[in-house]
Coordinates of C-alpha atoms in Angstrom, one line a residue:
Chain A
M1 CA -41.2 -22.3 -21.3
K2 CA -42.8 -18.7 -20.9
S3 CA -44.1 -19.0 -24.4
V4 CA -46.2 -22.1 -23.4
F5 CA -47.1 -20.7 -19.8
K6 CA -48.4 -17.7 -21.7
R7 CA -50.4 -20.3 -24.4
I8 CA -52.2 -22.3 -21.6
T9 CA -53.1 -19.4 -19.6
A10 CA -54.7 -17.9 -22.6
L11 CA -56.5 -21.3 -23.3
I12 CA -57.7 -21.2 -19.9
F13 CA -58.8 -17.9 -20.1
A14 CA -60.7 -18.6 -23.2
V15 CA -62.0 -22.1 -21.8
I16 CA -64.1 -20.0 -18.7
M17 CA -64.9 -17.2 -20.7
L18 CA -67.0 -19.0 -23.0
S19 CA -68.5 -21.3 -19.9
L20 CA -69.3 -18.1 -18.5
L21 CA -71.2 -16.9 -21.5
I22 CA -73.2 -19.9 -22.3
M23 CA -74.0 -20.1 -18.6
L24 CA -74.9 -16.5 -18.5
A25 CA -77.3 -17.0 -21.9
S26 CA -78.7 -20.5 -20.8
C27 CA -79.8 -18.4 -17.2
N28 CA -81.6 -16.0 -19.3
A29 CA -83.4 -18.3 -21.9
Y30 CA -86.6 -19.6 -21.0
D31 CA -88.2 -22.9 -22.6
S32 CA -90.3 -20.9 -24.2
V33 CA -92.4 -18.0 -25.1
I34 CA -95.0 -19.3 -23.1
D35 CA -93.0 -19.5 -20.0
S36 CA -91.6 -16.1 -21.1
F37 CA -95.5 -14.5 -21.5
I38 CA -96.2 -16.7 -17.9
K39 CA -93.7 -15.5 -16.1
S40 CA -93.4 -11.9 -17.2
D41 CA -94.5 -8.3 -15.3
N42 CA -94.3 -6.6 -18.3
Y43 CA -97.1 -7.5 -21.7
T44 CA -99.1 -6.3 -24.0
V45 CA -102.7 -8.2 -24.9
E46 CA -104.4 -7.5 -28.0
S47 CA -108.2 -8.6 -28.8
E48 CA -110.1 -6.7 -31.9
N49 CA -112.2 -5.0 -29.0
Y50 CA -109.7 -3.9 -26.5
T51 CA -105.7 -3.9 -25.7
L52 CA -104.5 -4.3 -22.4
M53 CA -101.0 -3.2 -21.6
V54 CA -99.6 -4.3 -18.5
D55 CA -96.7 -2.8 -16.7
G56 CA -96.5 -4.4 -13.2
A57 CA -98.9 -3.1 -10.9
T58 CA -99.6 -0.4 -14.0
V59 CA -102.3 -1.0 -16.3
N60 CA -103.4 0.6 -19.2
F61 CA -106.7 -0.7 -20.8
T62 CA -108.3 1.0 -24.3
M63 CA -111.5 -0.4 -25.8
D64 CA -112.8 1.8 -28.8
D65 CA -112.1 5.7 -28.0
T66 CA -112.0 5.3 -23.9
Q67 CA -108.5 5.0 -22.1
M68 CA -108.4 3.2 -18.8
Y69 CA -105.4 3.9 -16.5
L70 CA -104.8 1.9 -13.2
Y71 CA -101.6 2.9 -11.5
Y72 CA -99.7 3.9 -8.1
D73 CA -98.6 7.7 -8.1
K74 CA -95.5 7.5 -6.1
G75 CA -95.3 11.1 -5.3
A76 CA -99.1 11.7 -4.1
K77 CA -98.6 8.3 -2.5
S78 CA -102.0 7.3 -3.8
Y79 CA -103.8 4.6 -6.0
Y80 CA -105.8 5.7 -9.3
Y81 CA -108.3 4.8 -11.4
V82 CA -108.6 7.1 -14.6
T83 CA -111.1 6.8 -17.4
Q84 CA -110.6 9.0 -20.0
G85 CA -113.0 9.1 -23.2
E86 CA -115.0 11.4 -24.9
E87 CA -116.9 12.9 -22.2
G88 CA -113.3 13.8 -20.4
I89 CA -111.3 12.6 -18.0
T90 CA -112.7 10.9 -14.3
K91 CA -110.1 10.3 -12.1
L92 CA -110.6 8.2 -8.7
A93 CA -108.6 8.3 -6.3
I94 CA -109.1 4.8 -4.6
D95 CA -107.5 3.0 -1.5
S96 CA -105.0 0.0 -2.1
E97 CA -107.9 -2.4 -1.4
Q98 CA -109.9 -1.0 -4.1
Y99 CA -106.8 -1.3 -6.1
I100 CA -106.3 -5.1 -6.1
T101 CA -109.8 -5.2 -6.8
Y102 CA -110.1 -3.5 -9.8
Y103 CA -106.3 -5.2 -10.9
K104 CA -107.5 -8.9 -10.5
E105 CA -110.4 -7.4 -12.9
I106 CA -108.7 -5.6 -15.5
V107 CA -105.9 -8.0 -15.9
S108 CA -108.4 -11.0 -16.4
P109 CA -107.8 -12.0 -20.0
A110 CA -104.1 -12.2 -19.7
S111 CA -104.7 -14.5 -17.0
N112 CA -106.9 -16.3 -18.6
M113 CA -104.9 -16.5 -21.3
A114 CA -102.0 -17.9 -19.1
S115 CA -104.0 -20.4 -17.9
K116 CA -105.2 -21.8 -21.2
L117 CA -101.3 -21.6 -22.7
S118 CA -99.9 -23.1 -19.5
A119 CA -102.0 -26.4 -20.1
F120 CA -101.5 -26.0 -23.9
K121 CA -97.8 -26.1 -22.7
H122 CA -98.6 -29.3 -21.2
L123 CA -99.8 -30.9 -24.3
R124 CA -97.2 -30.0 -27.0
D125 CA -96.2 -33.5 -27.5
T126 CA -99.9 -34.6 -28.2
L127 CA -100.4 -31.8 -30.6
E128 CA -98.5 -31.1 -34.4
E129 CA -97.4 -27.9 -35.3
T130 CA -97.7 -27.2 -39.0
D131 CA -95.9 -24.0 -39.9
G132 CA -95.1 -22.7 -36.5
K133 CA -98.9 -23.1 -35.7
Y134 CA -100.8 -25.7 -33.2
V135 CA -104.1 -25.9 -34.6
I136 CA -106.8 -28.2 -32.3
K137 CA -109.9 -28.7 -34.5
E138 CA -112.6 -29.4 -32.2
S139 CA -114.7 -30.3 -35.6
E140 CA -115.1 -29.5 -38.8
R141 CA -116.4 -26.0 -37.8
N142 CA -114.4 -24.7 -34.5
S143 CA -110.7 -24.6 -34.4
Y144 CA -108.3 -23.2 -32.1
T145 CA -105.1 -22.4 -32.7
V146 CA -101.6 -20.9 -31.3
A147 CA -98.9 -19.8 -33.2
V148 CA -96.0 -18.7 -31.6
A149 CA -93.2 -16.4 -33.5
D150 CA -91.1 -13.7 -33.3
G151 CA -91.4 -13.6 -29.8
E152 CA -95.7 -13.1 -29.9
I153 CA -98.1 -15.4 -29.1
T154 CA -101.5 -15.1 -30.8
Y155 CA -104.5 -17.6 -29.6
T156 CA -107.5 -17.9 -32.3
V157 CA -110.4 -19.7 -32.3
E158 CA -112.9 -19.4 -35.0
N159 CA -116.4 -21.1 -35.8
E160 CA -116.8 -22.0 -39.1
G161 CA -119.5 -19.2 -40.7
D162 CA -120.4 -17.9 -37.3
T163 CA -119.2 -14.4 -36.5
N164 CA -117.8 -15.5 -33.0
N165 CA -114.8 -15.5 -33.5
Y166 CA -111.7 -14.1 -31.8
S167 CA -108.3 -13.7 -31.6
Y168 CA -106.0 -12.6 -29.0
K169 CA -102.0 -11.3 -29.7
I170 CA -99.7 -10.9 -26.8
Y171 CA -96.5 -9.4 -27.7
N172 CA -93.7 -6.9 -26.0
I173 CA -93.3 -9.4 -23.7
G174 CA -91.0 -8.2 -21.1
S175 CA -90.8 -5.4 -22.5
T176 CA -94.5 -3.3 -22.3
K177 CA -94.4 0.3 -20.7
V178 CA -97.2 2.4 -19.5
E179 CA -96.7 6.0 -19.3
I180 CA -99.4 8.2 -17.5
P181 CA -100.0 11.0 -19.7
D182 CA -99.4 14.4 -18.1
N183 CA -103.3 15.4 -18.6
V184 CA -104.3 12.4 -16.5
N185 CA -101.1 12.8 -13.9
E186 CA -102.5 16.5 -13.4
A187 CA -106.0 15.9 -13.6
K188 CA -108.0 16.4 -10.5
A189 CA -108.6 13.2 -8.3
I190 CA -112.7 12.6 -6.5
D191 CA -112.4 10.6 -3.3
Chain B
M1 CA -48.9 -1.1 -25.5
L2 CA -51.4 -3.2 -27.7
K3 CA -50.8 -5.9 -25.2
K4 CA -51.5 -4.2 -22.4
V5 CA -54.7 -2.5 -23.6
I6 CA -55.8 -6.0 -25.1
S7 CA -55.1 -7.0 -21.3
I8 CA -57.6 -4.6 -19.6
V9 CA -60.3 -5.0 -22.7
L10 CA -60.2 -9.1 -21.5
S11 CA -59.9 -8.0 -17.9
V12 CA -62.9 -6.0 -18.0
A13 CA -65.1 -8.2 -20.2
F14 CA -64.2 -11.1 -17.4
V15 CA -65.4 -9.2 -13.9
V16 CA -68.6 -7.7 -16.4
S17 CA -69.0 -11.7 -17.3
L18 CA -68.2 -12.5 -13.7
L19 CA -70.6 -9.9 -12.6
A20 CA -73.6 -10.5 -14.9
L21 CA -73.2 -14.2 -13.9
T22 CA -73.3 -13.8 -10.1
S23 CA -76.5 -11.1 -10.8
C24 CA -78.5 -13.6 -12.6
S25 CA -77.7 -16.6 -10.5
I26 CA -78.6 -14.9 -7.2
D27 CA -82.5 -14.9 -6.8
F28 CA -83.4 -12.0 -4.4
R29 CA -86.9 -12.7 -4.6
S30 CA -88.8 -14.5 -1.5
D31 CA -89.4 -17.8 -1.4
V32 CA -93.5 -17.2 -2.2
E33 CA -92.6 -15.5 -5.4
K34 CA -90.4 -18.5 -6.2
A35 CA -92.8 -20.9 -5.3
M36 CA -95.6 -18.9 -7.5
D37 CA -93.2 -18.9 -10.9
K38 CA -92.0 -22.4 -10.0
F39 CA -95.5 -23.4 -10.5
L40 CA -96.8 -21.5 -13.5
K41 CA -93.8 -22.7 -14.9
A42 CA -94.6 -26.5 -13.9
D43 CA -95.7 -29.6 -16.0
S44 CA -96.8 -31.5 -13.1
Y45 CA -98.1 -30.1 -9.8
T46 CA -100.8 -31.1 -6.8
V47 CA -103.9 -28.8 -6.2
T48 CA -105.7 -29.1 -2.8
V49 CA -109.0 -27.0 -2.5
N50 CA -110.7 -27.2 1.0
N51 CA -114.0 -25.4 1.6
D52 CA -117.3 -25.7 3.2
L53 CA -118.5 -27.8 0.4
G54 CA -115.8 -30.5 0.8
M55 CA -112.8 -31.1 -0.5
H56 CA -111.2 -31.8 -3.6
T57 CA -107.8 -32.7 -5.5
Y58 CA -106.4 -32.5 -9.0
M59 CA -102.9 -33.8 -9.8
V60 CA -101.5 -32.4 -13.3
N61 CA -98.8 -34.1 -14.8
N62 CA -97.9 -33.3 -18.8
G63 CA -101.3 -33.8 -20.1
T64 CA -102.5 -36.3 -17.2
V65 CA -105.0 -34.9 -15.2
Y66 CA -106.3 -36.9 -12.1
F67 CA -109.2 -35.3 -10.2
F68 CA -111.0 -36.5 -6.9
E69 CA -113.8 -34.9 -5.1
D70 CA -115.5 -35.5 -2.1
Y71 CA -118.8 -34.1 -1.7
D72 CA -121.1 -36.0 -0.6
E73 CA -121.4 -39.7 0.4
T74 CA -119.9 -40.5 -3.1
E75 CA -116.1 -40.2 -3.5
K76 CA -115.8 -39.7 -7.1
T77 CA -112.4 -39.9 -9.0
S78 CA -111.8 -38.6 -12.5
Y79 CA -109.0 -39.8 -14.7
L80 CA -108.3 -37.8 -18.3
Y81 CA -105.5 -39.5 -19.8
S82 CA -103.6 -40.5 -23.0
D83 CA -102.2 -44.4 -23.6
E84 CA -99.9 -44.3 -26.2
N85 CA -101.9 -42.8 -29.4
D86 CA -105.4 -43.1 -27.2
Y87 CA -107.3 -40.6 -25.7
Y88 CA -109.6 -41.4 -22.5
Y89 CA -111.5 -40.1 -19.7
A90 CA -112.7 -42.4 -16.6
T91 CA -114.6 -41.6 -13.8
V92 CA -114.8 -43.9 -10.5
S93 CA -117.4 -43.5 -8.5
D94 CA -117.4 -45.3 -4.3
G95 CA -120.2 -45.5 -2.9
E96 CA -120.9 -46.9 0.8
E97 CA -121.5 -50.1 -1.1
T98 CA -121.1 -50.2 -4.7
Q99 CA -118.4 -48.9 -7.3
S100 CA -118.8 -48.2 -10.9
I101 CA -116.3 -47.1 -13.6
E102 CA -117.2 -45.2 -16.3
K103 CA -114.4 -44.9 -19.6
A104 CA -114.7 -43.1 -22.5
Q105 CA -112.8 -42.7 -25.4
L106 CA -111.8 -39.5 -26.8
K107 CA -111.0 -38.3 -30.0
K108 CA -107.5 -36.5 -29.7
E109 CA -109.2 -32.8 -30.0
A110 CA -111.9 -33.3 -27.4
Y111 CA -108.6 -35.3 -25.2
V112 CA -106.9 -31.5 -25.6
I113 CA -110.4 -29.0 -25.3
K114 CA -111.1 -31.0 -22.2
Y115 CA -107.7 -31.0 -20.6
M116 CA -107.4 -27.0 -21.4
D117 CA -110.6 -26.6 -19.8
T118 CA -109.8 -28.6 -16.5
I119 CA -106.6 -26.0 -16.1
Q120 CA -108.9 -23.0 -17.4
E121 CA -112.2 -24.1 -14.7
S122 CA -109.6 -24.1 -12.0
D123 CA -108.9 -21.0 -11.5
I124 CA -105.4 -21.5 -9.1
V125 CA -103.1 -20.8 -12.6
N126 CA -105.3 -17.5 -12.8
Q127 CA -105.0 -16.3 -9.7
V128 CA -101.3 -16.7 -9.4
F129 CA -100.5 -15.1 -12.6
A130 CA -102.7 -11.7 -11.4
Y131 CA -101.5 -11.8 -7.9
R132 CA -97.6 -12.0 -8.9
H133 CA -97.4 -8.9 -10.5
I134 CA -98.9 -7.3 -7.0
L135 CA -96.5 -8.4 -4.4
D136 CA -95.2 -5.3 -3.5
M137 CA -98.8 -3.9 -2.4
A138 CA -99.2 -6.7 -0.2
E139 CA -99.1 -6.7 3.7
K140 CA -95.6 -9.0 4.5
T141 CA -97.1 -11.9 7.1
D142 CA -94.3 -14.2 8.5
K143 CA -94.7 -16.7 6.0
G144 CA -95.6 -14.6 2.9
Y145 CA -98.0 -12.4 1.5
K146 CA -101.4 -10.4 2.9
Y147 CA -104.3 -8.8 1.0
S148 CA -107.2 -7.2 2.3
V149 CA -110.2 -6.5 0.2
Q150 CA -113.0 -4.2 0.8
E151 CA -116.5 -3.8 -1.0
S152 CA -119.3 -2.4 -0.3
T153 CA -122.6 -2.3 -2.3
D154 CA -125.7 -0.7 -1.6
E155 CA -126.9 -3.9 -0.1
Y156 CA -123.8 -5.2 2.0
T157 CA -120.0 -4.6 2.6
Y158 CA -118.3 -7.5 2.8
R159 CA -114.2 -8.1 3.7
I160 CA -112.2 -10.9 1.8
I161 CA -108.8 -11.4 3.0
Y162 CA -106.1 -13.2 0.9
T163 CA -103.0 -15.0 1.9
I164 CA -100.6 -16.3 -0.2
E165 CA -98.1 -18.1 2.3
M166 CA -95.2 -20.8 2.2
D167 CA -95.8 -23.8 4.6
D168 CA -93.4 -27.1 4.7
G169 CA -92.4 -26.6 0.8
S170 CA -96.1 -25.8 -0.6
L171 CA -98.0 -22.8 -1.5
V172 CA -100.4 -22.2 0.3
L173 CA -103.6 -19.4 -0.7
T174 CA -106.4 -18.8 1.8
Q175 CA -109.5 -16.8 1.1
K176 CA -111.7 -15.6 4.2
Y177 CA -114.9 -14.2 2.6
E178 CA -116.8 -11.9 5.3
S179 CA -119.7 -10.3 5.1
K180 CA -122.8 -9.2 7.8
K181 CA -124.9 -12.6 6.1
E182 CA -122.4 -15.3 5.2
K183 CA -118.6 -16.0 6.1
Y184 CA -116.6 -18.7 4.0
E185 CA -113.6 -19.8 3.9
E186 CA -111.4 -21.7 0.8
Q187 CA -107.8 -22.7 1.4
I188 CA -105.8 -24.0 -1.7
V189 CA -102.7 -25.9 -1.2
I190 CA -100.3 -26.2 -4.3
S191 CA -98.0 -29.1 -3.4
N192 CA -95.4 -31.4 -5.0
V193 CA -94.6 -28.5 -7.6
G194 CA -92.8 -30.9 -10.7
K195 CA -92.9 -34.1 -9.2
T196 CA -96.4 -35.2 -9.4
R197 CA -96.7 -38.6 -11.1
I198 CA -100.3 -40.1 -11.6
E199 CA -100.8 -43.7 -11.4
I200 CA -103.6 -44.9 -13.6
P201 CA -105.1 -48.1 -11.6
D202 CA -105.9 -51.3 -13.4
K203 CA -109.3 -51.6 -13.0
V204 CA -109.1 -48.2 -15.2
L205 CA -106.7 -49.3 -17.8
S206 CA -108.4 -52.8 -18.0
K207 CA -112.1 -51.6 -18.3

């Protein structure tokens, strides 16, 4: 009798554990990588000309040899806009209002991508997938490709015979961290 | 002894699973933040924009777009939709005495690009996406958040106040622009998120 009771208890316990694990897995799984990006506070957007790293309200933008940081220093209780290039570091102490203006402008490549990908997501039933890619041929010459693989999104625009081709890659979704280097942290700010 | 160890391990695993489940089930975010996330993930929604120029509404539902403009004496309604394997863009213009319907069949690619452009041009997704990251920096109001932005150029100073609030289950974004020369106000209401359905009228379907 005791043995039967033990078995039933073990079975109930196993079912509860399994249900919990399934629920846990499903509540963390978003519909797709695109949804993960759209809802994420941390991501990296890379094009041929620049890399934009967003870690919540902290941003690093790199173009050619110039780095830009937009961040809030909790210790100093101040917002900063910093550029670092061949000519050295320029660190501006800005107020929260200027910070919001800069922020919206700097993350605009990411917000534009979010908007495009949101629309793309609505059209998944219309588009055909080939080898993990969705290709939209506007004409024989122009095409847009959205590829999602290994947690990364690549959006490519190709104009055949034209030099105006470009692509964006979005990766490190949910895991991008922006570290403010010591020389930037320690630089003197201009009001 | 072994039984005791197994029992302890299983108990710990049970408690950890329960805690993890609880933490991901309870959503501590504000109603506005939850509404923003829901909108960004949604396949269907209704957006109404009111500004000094007039009003326009667009509804989106999984590849179908309804767009209504009332900027002057003529009301214009556009539909971008697919009907099995065919794709269409139709415009209905209602004047005081006349009504006209124009309908074009699109190639699938043209339809896809027009759909993506429509979402992109509306700029709503962009705004919600960017604001979501910086809610911590906003001033809290009874119904949501308020951002205040002041900019000065050589010529003039202007102030923009953005608010993102909930009103009767809808997400409401307002933008008030003020400078010495002009004042401008725009209100964007995002409603029926996940519930918007678009019916294409018979007069458009049969055209």
